[in-house]
């Protein structure tokens, strides 16, 4: 039981040794000395709490907050010593805050548990007791044999045992892990590959020994020992045998594999960062402000204690005749009395620390988060997906983002390649209705209805169909002679490719008449306009990033030996000796300017003697034991020369809708965009250019393919020098994973200097944890910018969890990113509204909410402090205890809460169409020291006016009733409290720009409620109250005309200066946001209103009509946008 509890709390790791031994099908040795190793179960856990640790962990997190911890101390002090107020005044609000927060956070974690249960409860098939047993994913154990069918996701990390193919191979796509959509081939060892039935697998006796789990996706070291007929056969296991959780089976009917890593020990889970509590910059500012207010509180308490003893130095004040001390009090220690008095003053002034601030912020965040889900502009109709909020604690952080880190595949792109154009023999072609049509021709042209392909076109298309790594769905290879259209153009074949652009090219060739129909043995089969041809595949010269090309050598049906090569123009054109080289180069540049991915295609004919020489050199290089890679590179260069250029292709990696506009908007808002992808260098650069991340005029710097610290450092120094010399030009940086590792090891500062001086950064060939390291590097830099990471696959989870704000895309790569993100959206384009509108509103709302809370609590407690000067620091309270308790809970809580939910100081369409307004709130501008100081000084000023205004007007010799009865201390305190409630409520009204009927109801309703409550509370004798000092006090106060005069005069005096300040600043030093407000009002867009500001000739009733128009949606976005275009200079 103790071990189980320790495991649940995460203190007892399930394994200790460096290797693990796995008995397939859990057939353990029968001898008694074997002790089975303990392995993790197959549950995936993205939640933060369990049933066992929720209470202690949640309480620990909540009491890390300064206000909560402070009120806990105050509550304990009130329990231990005699204080002026009851412990309930501190304990009840504290309990309420802790409970509400715990319920909210528990609900959010329950949603994570629910999502985890969906994954852990997914049905899987396991081989047990000679048959296939259906069970849940969470029940898979290490050693179980699991069956996975085509297009299913692997539920655990498996070692491949067999597939439906004789050679034991299968094809897998790892898009959700590393972002690559290409197919990867995995193979089983020969001894298990033949076991294709459940019955045969059930008889398998084998043991796997492998390393303990590690995060590296591309590393796996192990061996399998198979017992056959009293003989043990040992085979090595590598990454080609390991099928990773999260990858998807493709082009294979089914496979069987043995589970080696399960649950949180799978490589996918190890690439998740451990889930930590994210705290927003606003919350950190709140804690800083609370510490300042705590210092003010301690100062007031110490000063009051000192002044009390200074006053009591005179004997007549130390023990007046009406308050004689007891014998115990006379003999008590002076130090203890001093401490006791200090703590009593601390309790008396403790409400300057606003505990209800936290619960109001929690409610605002929780309720406000629903607006994101309800926003129809963030709804994707095609997939029927709404925006999703997983963590509402970070809403305002959306308004503070300075860096966006985005994945490429599936985030910026649709993960779909489309053939657009090609150049053949110096002529540009486009595909029109399944035909290659030269540029400038149409179907109506004389050449538009050609039936066949000319020789150059056919040879080009054959090169495209033969020089690739495309595979065909195994279900369709026998059906290659299936249905055709009349001209033999349309193929029903389903292609799988090692790169998506290869697939797009082969599919395009099939549509225009040259169809790749599959590989049979060592032959490649092609149909050219319905006529089958068979080419013998002799050699494959694999692609590598140094050559930037790949080639195949084939034997044509006529016996001719041909080399077909395709690759980047920089690697093909210099090696070409004939063909339309100059024209093709111009066409390639034109394709690139359109953002297309370009490849050049060439070929070469070999004489028998040349081919014999090539075959000999290739054999020697491939069988060499020393320097094999260098020798192969030399042979490849020898073969791929004297080429005849056939043409070039232009393929578009289809971007998501409005990606370019979104990235440009982020730039205008002052946000830097970094693209972090696991894809190849060339692919990543091409997409960056097409999506506008890199501009054509940008100077692209590269830090790639470095193998040593010295070369990496030298390149970094050169890049830094180039940036300083060309500081006028915009720079973009490209860095790959290996170079990044070297740069971060010893040269982190230099690397950061280069990155910060670049307008855009692209990191390619990135492992998942490297993505998180880059985000952490920026997070922890001296400027400490707010970061946002967005991605759609499991390979993005680490950076999503590392960034201040993590956003998951509901894409085609599973739900791992969505489940581990803070927010989830269906498309990248929705990011602009999420930041510029929702982020802007949330930040403005919560910044005002936080500072208003401090302001109203300064107004609340400062008169209490001033009152002590008039009562000999006897710790007499100015307000009744009921008023003390209800001030923050009832009388002043709703107006600011409703403001923080509905306030829209600028119309949403203006914010979205003018991203530059986002700069006004960047770097926590509204919660800096200056705004905080303004609100604090304003609070002290209003408090002094409340107290001394009431004292001067009503404090001395003022008759309240006709019978001559005078003001008492409770009447005076009630007058100060009444003025205060009205003033702080009206102050909130002055801050409100967007008025709804709810705002009107809670603003004026709060004041009315205070008056009604006070009349009932003081007008009735309540039997359950021990004392009733307030009996009939409020009624008597309201019966005095002079009291009404004082209330009106003091409220106007407080607010007049604030109104004057607002008017002067708005006209003399307006911000971009205030200019936008004025422009909007002047243009006749009746969407904004302020309680104290109407257009010429309007009445207050008109403002209500305008509010209703806005609520009913009568604002035209087109109208708003047109106004912004006309007045662009004014907005900026």
mmCIF file of C-alpha atoms in Angstrom, residues 559-817:
data_model
loop_
_atom_site.group_PDB
_atom_site.id
_atom_site.type_symbol
_atom_site.label_atom_id
_atom_site.label_comp_id
_atom_site.label_asym_id
_atom_site.label_seq_id
_atom_site.Cartn_x
_atom_site.Cartn_y
_atom_site.Cartn_z
ATOM 1 C CA UNK A 559 18.185 -1.643 -73.088
ATOM 2 C CA UNK A 560 19.572 1.894 -72.828
ATOM 3 C CA UNK A 561 21.169 2.921 -69.520
ATOM 4 C CA UNK A 562 19.776 6.258 -68.271
ATOM 5 C CA UNK A 563 20.488 8.507 -65.290
ATOM 6 C CA UNK A 564 17.574 10.679 -64.086
ATOM 7 C CA UNK A 565 18.418 13.402 -61.564
ATOM 8 C CA UNK A 566 16.327 15.958 -59.733
ATOM 9 C CA UNK A 567 17.259 18.487 -57.066
ATOM 10 C CA UNK A 568 17.743 22.132 -56.188
ATOM 11 C CA UNK A 569 18.615 24.408 -59.103
ATOM 12 C CA UNK A 570 21.921 25.303 -57.441
ATOM 13 C CA UNK A 571 22.994 21.668 -57.621
ATOM 14 C CA UNK A 572 21.595 20.766 -61.064
ATOM 15 C CA UNK A 573 22.175 23.785 -63.321
ATOM 16 C CA UNK A 574 25.984 23.994 -62.790
ATOM 17 C CA UNK A 575 26.266 20.294 -63.750
ATOM 18 C CA UNK A 576 24.219 20.638 -66.908
ATOM 19 C CA UNK A 577 26.046 21.005 -70.218
ATOM 20 C CA UNK A 578 23.079 21.131 -72.593
ATOM 21 C CA UNK A 579 19.400 22.002 -72.675
ATOM 22 C CA UNK A 580 17.677 25.373 -72.218
ATOM 23 C CA UNK A 581 19.740 26.311 -69.162
ATOM 24 C CA UNK A 582 19.322 30.111 -69.265
ATOM 25 C CA UNK A 583 15.591 30.046 -69.916
ATOM 26 C CA UNK A 584 15.054 27.442 -67.202
ATOM 27 C CA UNK A 585 17.021 29.537 -64.718
ATOM 28 C CA UNK A 586 14.739 32.513 -65.438
ATOM 29 C CA UNK A 587 11.661 30.312 -65.011
ATOM 30 C CA UNK A 588 12.964 28.915 -61.704
ATOM 31 C CA UNK A 589 13.433 32.469 -60.383
ATOM 32 C CA UNK A 590 9.894 33.326 -61.466
ATOM 33 C CA UNK A 591 8.531 30.244 -59.686
ATOM 34 C CA UNK A 592 10.449 31.164 -56.533
ATOM 35 C CA UNK A 593 9.072 34.707 -56.581
ATOM 36 C CA UNK A 594 5.600 33.162 -56.506
ATOM 37 C CA UNK A 595 6.607 31.214 -53.387
ATOM 38 C CA UNK A 596 6.705 27.828 -55.155
ATOM 39 C CA UNK A 597 9.060 25.014 -54.174
ATOM 40 C CA UNK A 598 11.326 24.427 -57.166
ATOM 41 C CA UNK A 599 13.191 21.382 -58.438
ATOM 42 C CA UNK A 600 15.240 20.970 -61.609
ATOM 43 C CA UNK A 601 15.164 17.725 -63.611
ATOM 44 C CA UNK A 602 17.975 16.444 -65.844
ATOM 45 C CA UNK A 603 19.159 13.194 -67.386
ATOM 46 C CA UNK A 604 22.205 11.509 -68.909
ATOM 47 C CA UNK A 605 22.720 8.591 -71.281
ATOM 48 C CA UNK A 606 25.519 6.102 -70.546
ATOM 49 C CA UNK A 607 27.485 4.104 -73.062
ATOM 50 C CA UNK A 608 28.111 0.450 -72.063
ATOM 51 C CA UNK A 609 31.719 1.324 -71.186
ATOM 52 C CA UNK A 610 30.673 4.296 -69.036
ATOM 53 C CA UNK A 611 28.076 2.235 -67.195
ATOM 54 C CA UNK A 612 30.589 -0.536 -66.529
ATOM 55 C CA UNK A 613 33.012 1.992 -65.025
ATOM 56 C CA UNK A 614 30.235 3.509 -62.901
ATOM 57 C CA UNK A 615 29.061 0.121 -61.625
ATOM 58 C CA UNK A 616 32.621 -0.788 -60.604
ATOM 59 C CA UNK A 617 33.169 2.489 -58.720
ATOM 60 C CA UNK A 618 29.814 2.267 -56.945
ATOM 61 C CA UNK A 619 30.501 -1.290 -55.789
ATOM 62 C CA UNK A 620 33.923 -0.364 -54.409
ATOM 63 C CA UNK A 621 32.577 2.667 -52.550
ATOM 64 C CA UNK A 622 29.583 0.834 -51.090
ATOM 65 C CA UNK A 623 31.675 -2.072 -49.789
ATOM 66 C CA UNK A 624 34.437 0.121 -48.334
ATOM 67 C CA UNK A 625 34.917 -0.162 -44.569
ATOM 68 C CA UNK A 626 36.841 3.098 -44.223
ATOM 69 C CA UNK A 627 35.576 6.564 -45.279
ATOM 70 C CA UNK A 628 32.538 5.068 -46.989
ATOM 71 C CA UNK A 629 30.532 8.319 -47.003
ATOM 72 C CA UNK A 630 33.337 10.386 -48.537
ATOM 73 C CA UNK A 631 34.028 7.786 -51.225
ATOM 74 C CA UNK A 632 30.336 7.532 -52.092
ATOM 75 C CA UNK A 633 30.098 11.323 -52.376
ATOM 76 C CA UNK A 634 33.026 11.340 -54.808
ATOM 77 C CA UNK A 635 31.417 8.616 -56.959
ATOM 78 C CA UNK A 636 28.056 10.379 -56.971
ATOM 79 C CA UNK A 637 29.732 13.595 -58.142
ATOM 80 C CA UNK A 638 31.517 11.630 -60.852
ATOM 81 C CA UNK A 639 28.233 10.137 -62.088
ATOM 82 C CA UNK A 640 26.047 13.262 -61.840
ATOM 83 C CA UNK A 641 27.874 15.403 -64.405
ATOM 84 C CA UNK A 642 27.538 16.359 -68.044
ATOM 85 C CA UNK A 643 23.773 16.367 -67.605
ATOM 86 C CA UNK A 644 21.184 17.363 -70.152
ATOM 87 C CA UNK A 645 18.636 19.678 -68.571
ATOM 88 C CA UNK A 646 15.016 18.645 -69.085
ATOM 89 C CA UNK A 647 13.238 21.358 -67.115
ATOM 90 C CA UNK A 648 11.986 22.444 -63.695
ATOM 91 C CA UNK A 649 8.900 22.052 -61.516
ATOM 92 C CA UNK A 650 7.008 24.471 -59.280
ATOM 93 C CA UNK A 651 5.022 22.958 -56.416
ATOM 94 C CA UNK A 652 3.065 24.915 -53.839
ATOM 95 C CA UNK A 653 2.950 23.813 -50.229
ATOM 96 C CA UNK A 654 -0.588 24.946 -49.641
ATOM 97 C CA UNK A 655 -0.626 27.528 -46.876
ATOM 98 C CA UNK A 656 -3.519 27.873 -44.527
ATOM 99 C CA UNK A 657 -5.857 30.702 -45.331
ATOM 100 C CA UNK A 658 -4.631 34.207 -44.359
ATOM 101 C CA UNK A 659 -1.319 33.010 -42.901
ATOM 102 C CA UNK A 660 0.623 35.751 -44.689
ATOM 103 C CA UNK A 661 -1.756 38.454 -43.477
ATOM 104 C CA UNK A 662 -1.587 37.121 -39.920
ATOM 105 C CA UNK A 663 2.235 37.106 -39.826
ATOM 106 C CA UNK A 664 2.328 40.629 -41.257
ATOM 107 C CA UNK A 665 -0.196 41.779 -38.638
ATOM 108 C CA UNK A 666 1.959 40.275 -35.892
ATOM 109 C CA UNK A 667 4.920 42.249 -37.218
ATOM 110 C CA UNK A 668 2.932 45.492 -37.199
ATOM 111 C CA UNK A 669 1.992 44.781 -33.595
ATOM 112 C CA UNK A 670 5.676 44.606 -32.678
ATOM 113 C CA UNK A 671 5.709 40.819 -32.258
ATOM 114 C CA UNK A 672 8.676 38.831 -33.599
ATOM 115 C CA UNK A 673 7.868 35.508 -35.259
ATOM 116 C CA UNK A 674 10.185 32.479 -35.066
ATOM 117 C CA UNK A 675 9.419 29.333 -37.055
ATOM 118 C CA UNK A 676 10.628 26.126 -35.358
ATOM 119 C CA UNK A 677 10.242 23.003 -37.484
ATOM 120 C CA UNK A 678 11.568 19.473 -37.745
ATOM 121 C CA UNK A 679 11.468 19.728 -41.540
ATOM 122 C CA UNK A 680 14.354 19.970 -43.997
ATOM 123 C CA UNK A 681 16.286 23.171 -44.536
ATOM 124 C CA UNK A 682 15.141 23.758 -48.119
ATOM 125 C CA UNK A 683 11.500 22.965 -47.382
ATOM 126 C CA UNK A 684 11.424 25.251 -44.352
ATOM 127 C CA UNK A 685 13.028 28.198 -46.174
ATOM 128 C CA UNK A 686 10.616 27.796 -49.093
ATOM 129 C CA UNK A 687 7.564 27.885 -46.819
ATOM 130 C CA UNK A 688 8.977 30.846 -44.868
ATOM 131 C CA UNK A 689 9.263 32.774 -48.108
ATOM 132 C CA UNK A 690 5.805 31.828 -49.313
ATOM 133 C CA UNK A 691 4.076 32.698 -46.033
ATOM 134 C CA UNK A 692 5.794 36.072 -45.693
ATOM 135 C CA UNK A 693 7.907 35.110 -42.696
ATOM 136 C CA UNK A 694 10.956 35.866 -44.850
ATOM 137 C CA UNK A 695 10.641 38.730 -47.366
ATOM 138 C CA UNK A 696 12.290 38.597 -50.798
ATOM 139 C CA UNK A 697 14.205 41.778 -49.944
ATOM 140 C CA UNK A 698 15.456 40.305 -46.662
ATOM 141 C CA UNK A 699 19.102 39.321 -46.315
ATOM 142 C CA UNK A 700 19.004 35.613 -45.372
ATOM 143 C CA UNK A 701 21.823 34.546 -43.027
ATOM 144 C CA UNK A 702 22.579 30.850 -42.474
ATOM 145 C CA UNK A 703 24.031 28.940 -39.545
ATOM 146 C CA UNK A 704 23.765 25.358 -40.799
ATOM 147 C CA UNK A 705 25.698 22.068 -41.003
ATOM 148 C CA UNK A 706 28.322 22.928 -38.413
ATOM 149 C CA UNK A 707 30.066 20.002 -36.754
ATOM 150 C CA UNK A 708 32.421 21.740 -34.309
ATOM 151 C CA UNK A 709 32.322 24.532 -31.747
ATOM 152 C CA UNK A 710 35.095 26.493 -33.471
ATOM 153 C CA UNK A 711 33.430 26.671 -36.896
ATOM 154 C CA UNK A 712 30.078 27.521 -35.328
ATOM 155 C CA UNK A 713 31.599 30.320 -33.233
ATOM 156 C CA UNK A 714 33.457 31.743 -36.223
ATOM 157 C CA UNK A 715 30.295 31.745 -38.319
ATOM 158 C CA UNK A 716 28.356 33.464 -35.503
ATOM 159 C CA UNK A 717 31.008 36.191 -35.285
ATOM 160 C CA UNK A 718 30.846 36.727 -39.040
ATOM 161 C CA UNK A 719 27.048 36.946 -38.929
ATOM 162 C CA UNK A 720 27.175 39.501 -36.084
ATOM 163 C CA UNK A 721 29.680 41.553 -38.091
ATOM 164 C CA UNK A 722 27.503 41.454 -41.229
ATOM 165 C CA UNK A 723 24.462 42.586 -39.260
ATOM 166 C CA UNK A 724 26.369 45.580 -37.832
ATOM 167 C CA UNK A 725 27.706 46.538 -41.262
ATOM 168 C CA UNK A 726 24.298 46.223 -42.971
ATOM 169 C CA UNK A 727 22.145 47.512 -40.119
ATOM 170 C CA UNK A 728 19.747 49.252 -42.524
ATOM 171 C CA UNK A 729 18.747 46.015 -44.255
ATOM 172 C CA UNK A 730 16.370 43.548 -42.624
ATOM 173 C CA UNK A 731 17.968 40.209 -41.828
ATOM 174 C CA UNK A 732 16.540 36.721 -41.508
ATOM 175 C CA UNK A 733 18.404 33.875 -39.820
ATOM 176 C CA UNK A 734 18.263 30.179 -40.700
ATOM 177 C CA UNK A 735 19.714 27.726 -38.169
ATOM 178 C CA UNK A 736 19.540 23.936 -38.034
ATOM 179 C CA UNK A 737 19.329 21.626 -35.030
ATOM 180 C CA UNK A 738 22.963 20.499 -34.906
ATOM 181 C CA UNK A 739 24.325 24.029 -35.243
ATOM 182 C CA UNK A 740 21.853 25.229 -32.631
ATOM 183 C CA UNK A 741 23.124 22.633 -30.135
ATOM 184 C CA UNK A 742 26.699 23.878 -30.657
ATOM 185 C CA UNK A 743 25.649 27.530 -30.417
ATOM 186 C CA UNK A 744 23.779 27.004 -27.150
ATOM 187 C CA UNK A 745 26.607 25.000 -25.601
ATOM 188 C CA UNK A 746 29.328 27.669 -25.477
ATOM 189 C CA UNK A 747 28.157 30.714 -27.423
ATOM 190 C CA UNK A 748 24.670 31.405 -26.104
ATOM 191 C CA UNK A 749 25.192 35.156 -25.626
ATOM 192 C CA UNK A 750 26.572 35.667 -29.150
ATOM 193 C CA UNK A 751 23.785 33.570 -30.649
ATOM 194 C CA UNK A 752 21.137 35.606 -28.808
ATOM 195 C CA UNK A 753 22.718 38.859 -30.002
ATOM 196 C CA UNK A 754 22.495 37.674 -33.628
ATOM 197 C CA UNK A 755 18.899 36.466 -33.205
ATOM 198 C CA UNK A 756 17.637 39.657 -31.592
ATOM 199 C CA UNK A 757 19.027 41.749 -34.446
ATOM 200 C CA UNK A 758 17.193 39.626 -37.025
ATOM 201 C CA UNK A 759 13.636 40.437 -38.073
ATOM 202 C CA UNK A 760 12.750 36.758 -38.497
ATOM 203 C CA UNK A 761 14.357 33.496 -37.374
ATOM 204 C CA UNK A 762 13.851 30.036 -38.846
ATOM 205 C CA UNK A 763 15.055 26.940 -36.975
ATOM 206 C CA UNK A 764 14.899 23.680 -38.964
ATOM 207 C CA UNK A 765 15.619 20.002 -38.217
ATOM 208 C CA UNK A 766 14.620 20.625 -34.615
ATOM 209 C CA UNK A 767 14.005 17.844 -32.108
ATOM 210 C CA UNK A 768 11.013 18.487 -29.809
ATOM 211 C CA UNK A 769 13.118 19.285 -26.743
ATOM 212 C CA UNK A 770 15.291 21.620 -28.809
ATOM 213 C CA UNK A 771 12.178 23.642 -29.560
ATOM 214 C CA UNK A 772 11.553 23.969 -25.830
ATOM 215 C CA UNK A 773 15.195 24.977 -25.238
ATOM 216 C CA UNK A 774 14.920 27.813 -27.773
ATOM 217 C CA UNK A 775 11.752 29.086 -26.095
ATOM 218 C CA UNK A 776 13.400 28.856 -22.669
ATOM 219 C CA UNK A 777 16.432 30.730 -24.020
ATOM 220 C CA UNK A 778 14.265 33.710 -24.959
ATOM 221 C CA UNK A 779 12.167 33.474 -21.776
ATOM 222 C CA UNK A 780 15.204 33.687 -19.515
ATOM 223 C CA UNK A 781 17.053 36.404 -21.465
ATOM 224 C CA UNK A 782 17.642 39.662 -19.552
ATOM 225 C CA UNK A 783 14.615 41.376 -21.151
ATOM 226 C CA UNK A 784 12.369 38.470 -20.078
ATOM 227 C CA UNK A 785 9.897 38.849 -22.987
ATOM 228 C CA UNK A 786 6.474 37.193 -22.958
ATOM 229 C CA UNK A 787 6.514 34.211 -25.346
ATOM 230 C CA UNK A 788 3.771 32.329 -27.163
ATOM 231 C CA UNK A 789 4.195 28.920 -28.822
ATOM 232 C CA UNK A 790 1.741 27.497 -31.331
ATOM 233 C CA UNK A 791 1.730 24.051 -32.926
ATOM 234 C CA UNK A 792 -0.440 21.108 -33.852
ATOM 235 C CA UNK A 793 1.583 17.948 -33.199
ATOM 236 C CA UNK A 794 3.040 15.987 -30.303
ATOM 237 C CA UNK A 795 6.456 17.308 -31.327
ATOM 238 C CA UNK A 796 5.226 20.792 -30.361
ATOM 239 C CA UNK A 797 4.041 19.893 -26.856
ATOM 240 C CA UNK A 798 7.367 20.720 -25.188
ATOM 241 C CA UNK A 799 7.543 24.252 -26.532
ATOM 242 C CA UNK A 800 3.813 24.782 -25.914
ATOM 243 C CA UNK A 801 4.343 23.899 -22.257
ATOM 244 C CA UNK A 802 7.565 25.908 -21.994
ATOM 245 C CA UNK A 803 6.196 29.174 -23.417
ATOM 246 C CA UNK A 804 4.290 31.650 -21.272
ATOM 247 C CA UNK A 805 1.231 30.953 -23.461
ATOM 248 C CA UNK A 806 0.783 27.690 -25.369
ATOM 249 C CA UNK A 807 -1.699 27.382 -28.230
ATOM 250 C CA UNK A 808 -2.648 24.121 -29.917
ATOM 251 C CA UNK A 809 -3.946 23.892 -33.477
ATOM 252 C CA UNK A 810 -6.800 21.445 -33.998
ATOM 253 C CA UNK A 811 -5.143 19.927 -37.063
ATOM 254 C CA UNK A 812 -4.550 16.559 -38.681
ATOM 255 C CA UNK A 813 -1.770 15.385 -36.365
ATOM 256 C CA UNK A 814 -3.723 14.122 -33.384
ATOM 257 C CA UNK A 815 -4.852 15.944 -30.243
ATOM 258 C CA UNK A 816 -1.659 15.914 -28.151
ATOM 259 C CA UNK A 817 -0.908 19.599 -28.733
#
